[in-house]
Amino acid sequence: NAGVMQNPRHLVRRRGQEARLRCSPMKGHSHVYWYRQLPEEGLKFMVYLQKENIIDESGMPKERFSAEFPKEGPSILRIQQVVRGDSAAYFCASSPRAGQGNQPQHFGDGTRLSIL
Amino acid sequence: AQKVTQAQTEISVVEKEDVTLDCVYETRDTTYYLFWYKQPPSGELVFLIRRNSFDEQNEISGRYSWNFQKSTSSFNFTITASQVVDSAVYFCALSEEGDSNYQLIWGAGTKLIIKP
């Protein structure tokens, strides 16, 4: 499967724990985007990364959330000291270049994070 | 500011009926892209269509058709002869050509229920 791979598909954490969400982009894609979908809502942009660089993190909460896309390996979205309000579906998308012109974003199946 | 409005929160029809999902967008850009995604109960996002702002031709793909009207800033989606498998949440999204052209702006979604 050459698509965007996210794991785990479901993640359960207790309040105060850390959550790590992984995203492997499509082969040949060096641009990764994370979106959050709260229950009954559309997706909201969180962060855009290229290899080893955060390009735009304007949609990501300033505290407890961080993202990285290392030279080797998947992109990681990390949420520290999770709270109930972090319960959501987190989607990762990738593209070979930035923008939507000829490069639509390809989405993974998402990680459903549940906070007990 | 850019915005996507899907005024229909939920639509319920009987199988084989035609149904139209509305999408109204706001943007100041002259170049932009519009998308429809399907999210079935299993939760993944299924890409349906992307349309750029310079192409106002309506599109038909099997039982699906899209009506793009720049004059009313609408990009409506019609399913003809609906089937139970069409039951899903459908999202309309927008991206602009500009510094943040990688961001997808999403509507809140329309939940479509097709009754047998």
PDB file of C-alpha atoms in Angstrom:
ATOM      1  CA  ASN A   1       0.000   0.000   0.000  1.00  0.00           C
ATOM      2  CA  ALA A   2       1.683   3.173  -1.177  1.00  0.00           C
ATOM      3  CA  GLY A   3      -0.773   5.495   0.562  1.00  0.00           C
ATOM      4  CA  VAL A   4      -0.334   7.660   3.641  1.00  0.00           C
ATOM      5  CA  MET A   5       0.023   5.386   6.642  1.00  0.00           C
ATOM      6  CA  GLN A   6      -1.058   6.452  10.092  1.00  0.00           C
ATOM      7  CA  ASN A   7      -0.694   4.481  13.265  1.00  0.00           C
ATOM      8  CA  PRO A   8      -2.114   3.599  15.539  1.00  0.00           C
ATOM      9  CA  ARG A   9      -5.630   3.640  14.140  1.00  0.00           C
ATOM     10  CA  HIS A  10      -7.051   3.950  17.634  1.00  0.00           C
ATOM     11  CA  LEU A  11      -5.267   5.211  20.722  1.00  0.00           C
ATOM     12  CA  VAL A  12      -6.596   5.339  24.260  1.00  0.00           C
ATOM     13  CA  ARG A  13      -4.846   7.373  26.919  1.00  0.00           C
ATOM     14  CA  ARG A  14      -5.629   8.464  30.444  1.00  0.00           C
ATOM     15  CA  ARG A  15      -5.563  12.113  31.390  1.00  0.00           C
ATOM     16  CA  GLY A  16      -2.021  13.284  31.961  1.00  0.00           C
ATOM     17  CA  GLN A  17      -0.371  10.688  29.735  1.00  0.00           C
ATOM     18  CA  GLU A  18       1.411  11.356  26.476  1.00  0.00           C
ATOM     19  CA  ALA A  19       0.056  10.501  23.036  1.00  0.00           C
ATOM     20  CA  ARG A  20       2.275   9.897  20.015  1.00  0.00           C
ATOM     21  CA  LEU A  21       0.700   9.727  16.592  1.00  0.00           C
ATOM     22  CA  ARG A  22       2.728   8.587  13.607  1.00  0.00           C
ATOM     23  CA  CYS A  23       2.390   9.359   9.949  1.00  0.00           C
ATOM     24  CA  SER A  24       4.378   7.938   7.069  1.00  0.00           C
ATOM     25  CA  PRO A  25       3.757   9.980   3.931  1.00  0.00           C
ATOM     26  CA  MET A  26       3.284   8.544   0.505  1.00  0.00           C
ATOM     27  CA  LYS A  27       6.476   7.521  -1.215  1.00  0.00           C
ATOM     28  CA  GLY A  28       8.140  10.525  -2.777  1.00  0.00           C
ATOM     29  CA  HIS A  29       6.187  13.022  -0.660  1.00  0.00           C
ATOM     30  CA  SER A  30       8.213  15.376   1.480  1.00  0.00           C
ATOM     31  CA  HIS A  31       5.404  17.615   2.717  1.00  0.00           C
ATOM     32  CA  VAL A  32       3.215  16.554   5.641  1.00  0.00           C
ATOM     33  CA  TYR A  33       0.137  18.196   7.107  1.00  0.00           C
ATOM     34  CA  TRP A  34      -1.726  17.387  10.300  1.00  0.00           C
ATOM     35  CA  TYR A  35      -5.424  18.126  10.795  1.00  0.00           C
ATOM     36  CA  ARG A  36      -7.681  17.589  13.794  1.00  0.00           C
ATOM     37  CA  GLN A  37     -11.319  16.636  13.591  1.00  0.00           C
ATOM     38  CA  LEU A  38     -13.377  17.152  16.711  1.00  0.00           C
ATOM     39  CA  PRO A  39     -16.613  15.153  16.993  1.00  0.00           C
ATOM     40  CA  GLU A  40     -19.345  16.366  14.648  1.00  0.00           C
ATOM     41  CA  GLU A  41     -17.027  18.923  13.035  1.00  0.00           C
ATOM     42  CA  GLY A  42     -14.922  19.382   9.938  1.00  0.00           C
ATOM     43  CA  LEU A  43     -11.160  19.142   9.927  1.00  0.00           C
ATOM     44  CA  LYS A  44      -8.994  21.977  11.209  1.00  0.00           C
ATOM     45  CA  PHE A  45      -5.442  22.574  10.023  1.00  0.00           C
ATOM     46  CA  MET A  46      -2.816  22.148  12.708  1.00  0.00           C
ATOM     47  CA  VAL A  47       0.670  22.084  11.257  1.00  0.00           C
ATOM     48  CA  TYR A  48       2.618  21.797   8.039  1.00  0.00           C
ATOM     49  CA  LEU A  49       6.070  20.246   7.964  1.00  0.00           C
ATOM     50  CA  GLN A  50       8.759  19.462   5.487  1.00  0.00           C
ATOM     51  CA  LYS A  51      11.664  17.197   6.261  1.00  0.00           C
ATOM     52  CA  GLU A  52      13.348  18.535   9.417  1.00  0.00           C
ATOM     53  CA  ASN A  53      11.403  21.817   9.231  1.00  0.00           C
ATOM     54  CA  ILE A  54       8.182  23.158  10.649  1.00  0.00           C
ATOM     55  CA  ILE A  55       6.765  25.481   8.016  1.00  0.00           C
ATOM     56  CA  ASP A  56       3.523  26.551   9.638  1.00  0.00           C
ATOM     57  CA  GLU A  57       2.257  25.596  13.066  1.00  0.00           C
ATOM     58  CA  SER A  58      -0.338  28.320  13.328  1.00  0.00           C
ATOM     59  CA  GLY A  59      -3.179  25.848  13.901  1.00  0.00           C
ATOM     60  CA  MET A  60      -1.502  23.941  16.669  1.00  0.00           C
ATOM     61  CA  PRO A  61      -2.100  24.767  20.352  1.00  0.00           C
ATOM     62  CA  LYS A  62       0.947  26.484  21.815  1.00  0.00           C
ATOM     63  CA  GLU A  63       1.150  24.206  24.827  1.00  0.00           C
ATOM     64  CA  ARG A  64       1.419  20.438  25.069  1.00  0.00           C
ATOM     65  CA  PHE A  65       1.399  19.885  21.289  1.00  0.00           C
ATOM     66  CA  SER A  66       4.467  19.406  19.142  1.00  0.00           C
ATOM     67  CA  ALA A  67       5.212  17.946  15.742  1.00  0.00           C
ATOM     68  CA  GLU A  68       8.300  16.779  13.935  1.00  0.00           C
ATOM     69  CA  PHE A  69       9.234  15.267  10.625  1.00  0.00           C
ATOM     70  CA  PRO A  70      12.785  13.946  10.915  1.00  0.00           C
ATOM     71  CA  LYS A  71      15.135  13.234   8.081  1.00  0.00           C
ATOM     72  CA  GLU A  72      14.492   9.534   8.559  1.00  0.00           C
ATOM     73  CA  GLY A  73      11.270   8.006   9.758  1.00  0.00           C
ATOM     74  CA  PRO A  74       7.669   9.103  10.088  1.00  0.00           C
ATOM     75  CA  SER A  75       6.237  12.405  11.141  1.00  0.00           C
ATOM     76  CA  ILE A  76       5.218  12.433  14.784  1.00  0.00           C
ATOM     77  CA  LEU A  77       2.475  14.464  16.416  1.00  0.00           C
ATOM     78  CA  ARG A  78       3.026  14.483  20.135  1.00  0.00           C
ATOM     79  CA  ILE A  79       0.523  15.540  22.753  1.00  0.00           C
ATOM     80  CA  GLN A  80       1.786  15.785  26.302  1.00  0.00           C
ATOM     81  CA  GLN A  81      -0.367  15.628  29.430  1.00  0.00           C
ATOM     82  CA  VAL A  82      -3.489  14.850  27.469  1.00  0.00           C
ATOM     83  CA  VAL A  83      -6.857  16.173  28.575  1.00  0.00           C
ATOM     84  CA  ARG A  84     -10.382  15.073  27.673  1.00  0.00           C
ATOM     85  CA  GLY A  85     -10.655  17.868  25.101  1.00  0.00           C
ATOM     86  CA  ASP A  86      -7.867  16.287  23.069  1.00  0.00           C
ATOM     87  CA  SER A  87     -10.197  13.439  22.132  1.00  0.00           C
ATOM     88  CA  ALA A  88     -10.524  13.698  18.371  1.00  0.00           C
ATOM     89  CA  ALA A  89      -9.552  12.143  15.092  1.00  0.00           C
ATOM     90  CA  TYR A  90      -6.150  13.282  13.863  1.00  0.00           C
ATOM     91  CA  PHE A  91      -5.529  13.083  10.151  1.00  0.00           C
ATOM     92  CA  CYS A  92      -2.251  13.301   8.352  1.00  0.00           C
ATOM     93  CA  ALA A  93      -1.912  14.234   4.695  1.00  0.00           C
ATOM     94  CA  SER A  94       1.066  14.431   2.382  1.00  0.00           C
ATOM     95  CA  SER A  95       1.975  15.949  -0.950  1.00  0.00           C
ATOM     96  CA  PRO A  96       5.079  15.960  -3.137  1.00  0.00           C
ATOM     97  CA  ARG A  97       5.159  19.761  -3.102  1.00  0.00           C
ATOM     98  CA  ALA A  98       3.326  22.502  -1.273  1.00  0.00           C
ATOM     99  CA  GLY A  99       0.073  23.942  -2.491  1.00  0.00           C
ATOM    100  CA  GLN A 100      -3.029  22.529  -4.064  1.00  0.00           C
ATOM    101  CA  GLY A 101      -2.521  23.555  -7.659  1.00  0.00           C
ATOM    102  CA  ASN A 102      -1.477  20.270  -9.128  1.00  0.00           C
ATOM    103  CA  GLN A 103      -0.584  18.604  -5.878  1.00  0.00           C
ATOM    104  CA  PRO A 104      -3.654  17.569  -3.912  1.00  0.00           C
ATOM    105  CA  GLN A 105      -3.074  16.295  -0.446  1.00  0.00           C
ATOM    106  CA  HIS A 106      -3.459  12.588   0.110  1.00  0.00           C
ATOM    107  CA  PHE A 107      -4.957  11.643   3.461  1.00  0.00           C
ATOM    108  CA  GLY A 108      -4.301   8.763   5.790  1.00  0.00           C
ATOM    109  CA  ASP A 109      -7.086   6.926   7.573  1.00  0.00           C
ATOM    110  CA  GLY A 110      -6.618   8.940  10.747  1.00  0.00           C
ATOM    111  CA  THR A 111      -5.876   8.137  14.386  1.00  0.00           C
ATOM    112  CA  ARG A 112      -8.790   8.214  16.770  1.00  0.00           C
ATOM    113  CA  LEU A 113      -7.564   9.417  20.125  1.00  0.00           C
ATOM    114  CA  SER A 114      -9.736   8.791  23.151  1.00  0.00           C
ATOM    115  CA  ILE A 115      -8.900  10.237  26.541  1.00  0.00           C
ATOM    116  CA  LEU A 116     -10.317   8.462  29.585  1.00  0.00           C
TER     117      LEU A 116
ATOM    118  CA  ALA B   1     -11.386  35.591   5.180  1.00  0.00           C
ATOM    119  CA  GLN B   2     -11.971  32.183   3.699  1.00  0.00           C
ATOM    120  CA  LYS B   3     -14.881  30.100   4.865  1.00  0.00           C
ATOM    121  CA  VAL B   4     -16.886  27.067   3.789  1.00  0.00           C
ATOM    122  CA  THR B   5     -20.498  26.657   4.812  1.00  0.00           C
ATOM    123  CA  GLN B   6     -22.466  23.469   4.609  1.00  0.00           C
ATOM    124  CA  ALA B   7     -25.815  24.557   5.930  1.00  0.00           C
ATOM    125  CA  GLN B   8     -27.364  21.095   5.920  1.00  0.00           C
ATOM    126  CA  THR B   9     -26.285  19.319   9.070  1.00  0.00           C
ATOM    127  CA  GLU B  10     -28.107  16.097   8.257  1.00  0.00           C
ATOM    128  CA  ILE B  11     -30.165  14.828   5.339  1.00  0.00           C
ATOM    129  CA  SER B  12     -32.207  11.650   5.321  1.00  0.00           C
ATOM    130  CA  VAL B  13     -33.725  10.203   2.164  1.00  0.00           C
ATOM    131  CA  VAL B  14     -35.067   6.894   1.008  1.00  0.00           C
ATOM    132  CA  GLU B  15     -32.953   4.800  -1.301  1.00  0.00           C
ATOM    133  CA  LYS B  16     -33.164   5.670  -4.997  1.00  0.00           C
ATOM    134  CA  GLU B  17     -34.063   9.278  -4.333  1.00  0.00           C
ATOM    135  CA  ASP B  18     -31.826  12.021  -5.665  1.00  0.00           C
ATOM    136  CA  VAL B  19     -30.169  14.238  -3.095  1.00  0.00           C
ATOM    137  CA  THR B  20     -28.188  17.478  -3.306  1.00  0.00           C
ATOM    138  CA  LEU B  21     -25.650  18.582  -0.733  1.00  0.00           C
ATOM    139  CA  ASP B  22     -25.012  22.302  -0.632  1.00  0.00           C
ATOM    140  CA  CYS B  23     -21.673  24.032  -0.259  1.00  0.00           C
ATOM    141  CA  VAL B  24     -21.137  27.787  -0.180  1.00  0.00           C
ATOM    142  CA  TYR B  25     -17.673  29.260   0.086  1.00  0.00           C
ATOM    143  CA  GLU B  26     -16.072  32.632   0.723  1.00  0.00           C
ATOM    144  CA  THR B  27     -12.725  33.710  -0.600  1.00  0.00           C
ATOM    145  CA  ARG B  28     -11.007  36.862  -1.825  1.00  0.00           C
ATOM    146  CA  ASP B  29      -8.677  34.998  -4.141  1.00  0.00           C
ATOM    147  CA  THR B  30      -9.420  34.666  -7.823  1.00  0.00           C
ATOM    148  CA  THR B  31      -7.557  31.377  -7.935  1.00  0.00           C
ATOM    149  CA  TYR B  32      -8.718  28.700  -5.580  1.00  0.00           C
ATOM    150  CA  TYR B  33      -9.604  25.031  -5.414  1.00  0.00           C
ATOM    151  CA  LEU B  34     -12.712  23.293  -4.175  1.00  0.00           C
ATOM    152  CA  PHE B  35     -12.967  19.731  -2.959  1.00  0.00           C
ATOM    153  CA  TRP B  36     -15.487  17.179  -1.830  1.00  0.00           C
ATOM    154  CA  TYR B  37     -14.579  14.333   0.501  1.00  0.00           C
ATOM    155  CA  LYS B  38     -16.650  11.447   1.782  1.00  0.00           C
ATOM    156  CA  GLN B  39     -16.217  10.090   5.292  1.00  0.00           C
ATOM    157  CA  PRO B  40     -18.018   6.768   5.708  1.00  0.00           C
ATOM    158  CA  PRO B  41     -18.802   5.368   9.186  1.00  0.00           C
ATOM    159  CA  SER B  42     -15.414   3.641   9.198  1.00  0.00           C
ATOM    160  CA  GLY B  43     -13.875   7.110   9.457  1.00  0.00           C
ATOM    161  CA  GLU B  44     -11.409   7.396   6.609  1.00  0.00           C
ATOM    162  CA  LEU B  45     -11.516  10.298   4.162  1.00  0.00           C
ATOM    163  CA  VAL B  46     -12.285   9.464   0.574  1.00  0.00           C
ATOM    164  CA  PHE B  47     -11.376  12.072  -2.021  1.00  0.00           C
ATOM    165  CA  LEU B  48     -14.201  12.651  -4.509  1.00  0.00           C
ATOM    166  CA  ILE B  49     -13.346  15.673  -6.606  1.00  0.00           C
ATOM    167  CA  ARG B  50     -11.138  18.733  -6.928  1.00  0.00           C
ATOM    168  CA  ARG B  51     -12.126  21.704  -9.050  1.00  0.00           C
ATOM    169  CA  ASN B  52     -10.142  24.859  -9.752  1.00  0.00           C
ATOM    170  CA  SER B  53     -11.785  28.248  -9.907  1.00  0.00           C
ATOM    171  CA  PHE B  54     -11.241  28.666 -13.628  1.00  0.00           C
ATOM    172  CA  ASP B  55     -13.145  25.559 -14.567  1.00  0.00           C
ATOM    173  CA  GLU B  56     -16.858  26.125 -14.189  1.00  0.00           C
ATOM    174  CA  GLN B  57     -17.917  23.125 -16.166  1.00  0.00           C
ATOM    175  CA  ASN B  58     -20.182  20.798 -14.296  1.00  0.00           C
ATOM    176  CA  GLU B  59     -18.809  17.348 -13.745  1.00  0.00           C
ATOM    177  CA  ILE B  60     -20.492  13.976 -13.736  1.00  0.00           C
ATOM    178  CA  SER B  61     -19.009  10.753 -12.476  1.00  0.00           C
ATOM    179  CA  GLY B  62     -21.480   7.905 -12.502  1.00  0.00           C
ATOM    180  CA  ARG B  63     -24.241   8.758 -10.053  1.00  0.00           C
ATOM    181  CA  TYR B  64     -22.309  11.763  -8.734  1.00  0.00           C
ATOM    182  CA  SER B  65     -22.433  15.232 -10.213  1.00  0.00           C
ATOM    183  CA  TRP B  66     -21.125  18.600  -9.155  1.00  0.00           C
ATOM    184  CA  ASN B  67     -22.484  22.043  -9.973  1.00  0.00           C
ATOM    185  CA  PHE B  68     -19.950  24.855  -9.649  1.00  0.00           C
ATOM    186  CA  GLN B  69     -21.485  28.353  -9.754  1.00  0.00           C
ATOM    187  CA  LYS B  70     -19.022  31.176  -9.230  1.00  0.00           C
ATOM    188  CA  SER B  71     -21.810  33.754  -9.341  1.00  0.00           C
ATOM    189  CA  THR B  72     -23.291  32.327  -6.151  1.00  0.00           C
ATOM    190  CA  SER B  73     -20.016  30.952  -4.713  1.00  0.00           C
ATOM    191  CA  SER B  74     -21.482  27.494  -4.559  1.00  0.00           C
ATOM    192  CA  PHE B  75     -20.177  24.033  -5.329  1.00  0.00           C
ATOM    193  CA  ASN B  76     -23.081  21.667  -4.823  1.00  0.00           C
ATOM    194  CA  PHE B  77     -22.953  17.906  -4.984  1.00  0.00           C
ATOM    195  CA  THR B  78     -25.795  15.719  -6.242  1.00  0.00           C
ATOM    196  CA  ILE B  79     -26.164  11.988  -5.861  1.00  0.00           C
ATOM    197  CA  THR B  80     -28.621  10.461  -8.289  1.00  0.00           C
ATOM    198  CA  ALA B  81     -30.512   7.285  -7.403  1.00  0.00           C
ATOM    199  CA  SER B  82     -28.977   7.156  -3.944  1.00  0.00           C
ATOM    200  CA  GLN B  83     -27.908   3.882  -2.389  1.00  0.00           C
ATOM    201  CA  VAL B  84     -27.467   2.791   1.205  1.00  0.00           C
ATOM    202  CA  VAL B  85     -23.692   2.689   0.669  1.00  0.00           C
ATOM    203  CA  ASP B  86     -23.798   6.436   0.044  1.00  0.00           C
ATOM    204  CA  SER B  87     -24.548   6.960   3.724  1.00  0.00           C
ATOM    205  CA  ALA B  88     -21.662   9.002   5.079  1.00  0.00           C
ATOM    206  CA  VAL B  89     -20.602  12.469   6.138  1.00  0.00           C
ATOM    207  CA  TYR B  90     -19.664  14.593   3.160  1.00  0.00           C
ATOM    208  CA  PHE B  91     -17.242  17.489   3.459  1.00  0.00           C
ATOM    209  CA  CYS B  92     -16.674  20.403   1.152  1.00  0.00           C
ATOM    210  CA  ALA B  93     -13.280  22.120   1.397  1.00  0.00           C
ATOM    211  CA  LEU B  94     -11.454  25.101  -0.070  1.00  0.00           C
ATOM    212  CA  SER B  95      -7.854  26.050  -0.604  1.00  0.00           C
ATOM    213  CA  GLU B  96      -6.611  29.356  -1.907  1.00  0.00           C
ATOM    214  CA  GLU B  97      -3.649  30.236  -4.061  1.00  0.00           C
ATOM    215  CA  GLY B  98      -1.458  32.296  -1.818  1.00  0.00           C
ATOM    216  CA  ASP B  99       1.039  32.082   1.000  1.00  0.00           C
ATOM    217  CA  SER B 100      -1.092  29.522   2.840  1.00  0.00           C
ATOM    218  CA  ASN B 101      -2.096  27.602  -0.239  1.00  0.00           C
ATOM    219  CA  TYR B 102      -1.421  24.300   1.512  1.00  0.00           C
ATOM    220  CA  GLN B 103      -4.219  24.795   4.033  1.00  0.00           C
ATOM    221  CA  LEU B 104      -7.538  23.164   3.383  1.00  0.00           C
ATOM    222  CA  ILE B 105     -10.492  25.021   4.882  1.00  0.00           C
ATOM    223  CA  TRP B 106     -13.264  22.578   5.671  1.00  0.00           C
ATOM    224  CA  GLY B 107     -16.999  22.871   6.043  1.00  0.00           C
ATOM    225  CA  ALA B 108     -18.648  21.261   9.040  1.00  0.00           C
ATOM    226  CA  GLY B 109     -19.942  18.406   6.915  1.00  0.00           C
ATOM    227  CA  THR B 110     -23.366  17.068   5.975  1.00  0.00           C
ATOM    228  CA  LYS B 111     -24.406  13.719   7.351  1.00  0.00           C
ATOM    229  CA  LEU B 112     -26.282  11.814   4.668  1.00  0.00           C
ATOM    230  CA  ILE B 113     -28.503   8.934   5.713  1.00  0.00           C
ATOM    231  CA  ILE B 114     -29.910   6.709   3.002  1.00  0.00           C
ATOM    232  CA  LYS B 115     -32.726   4.511   4.259  1.00  0.00           C
ATOM    233  CA  PRO B 116     -33.425   1.203   2.526  1.00  0.00           C
TER     234      PRO B 116
END
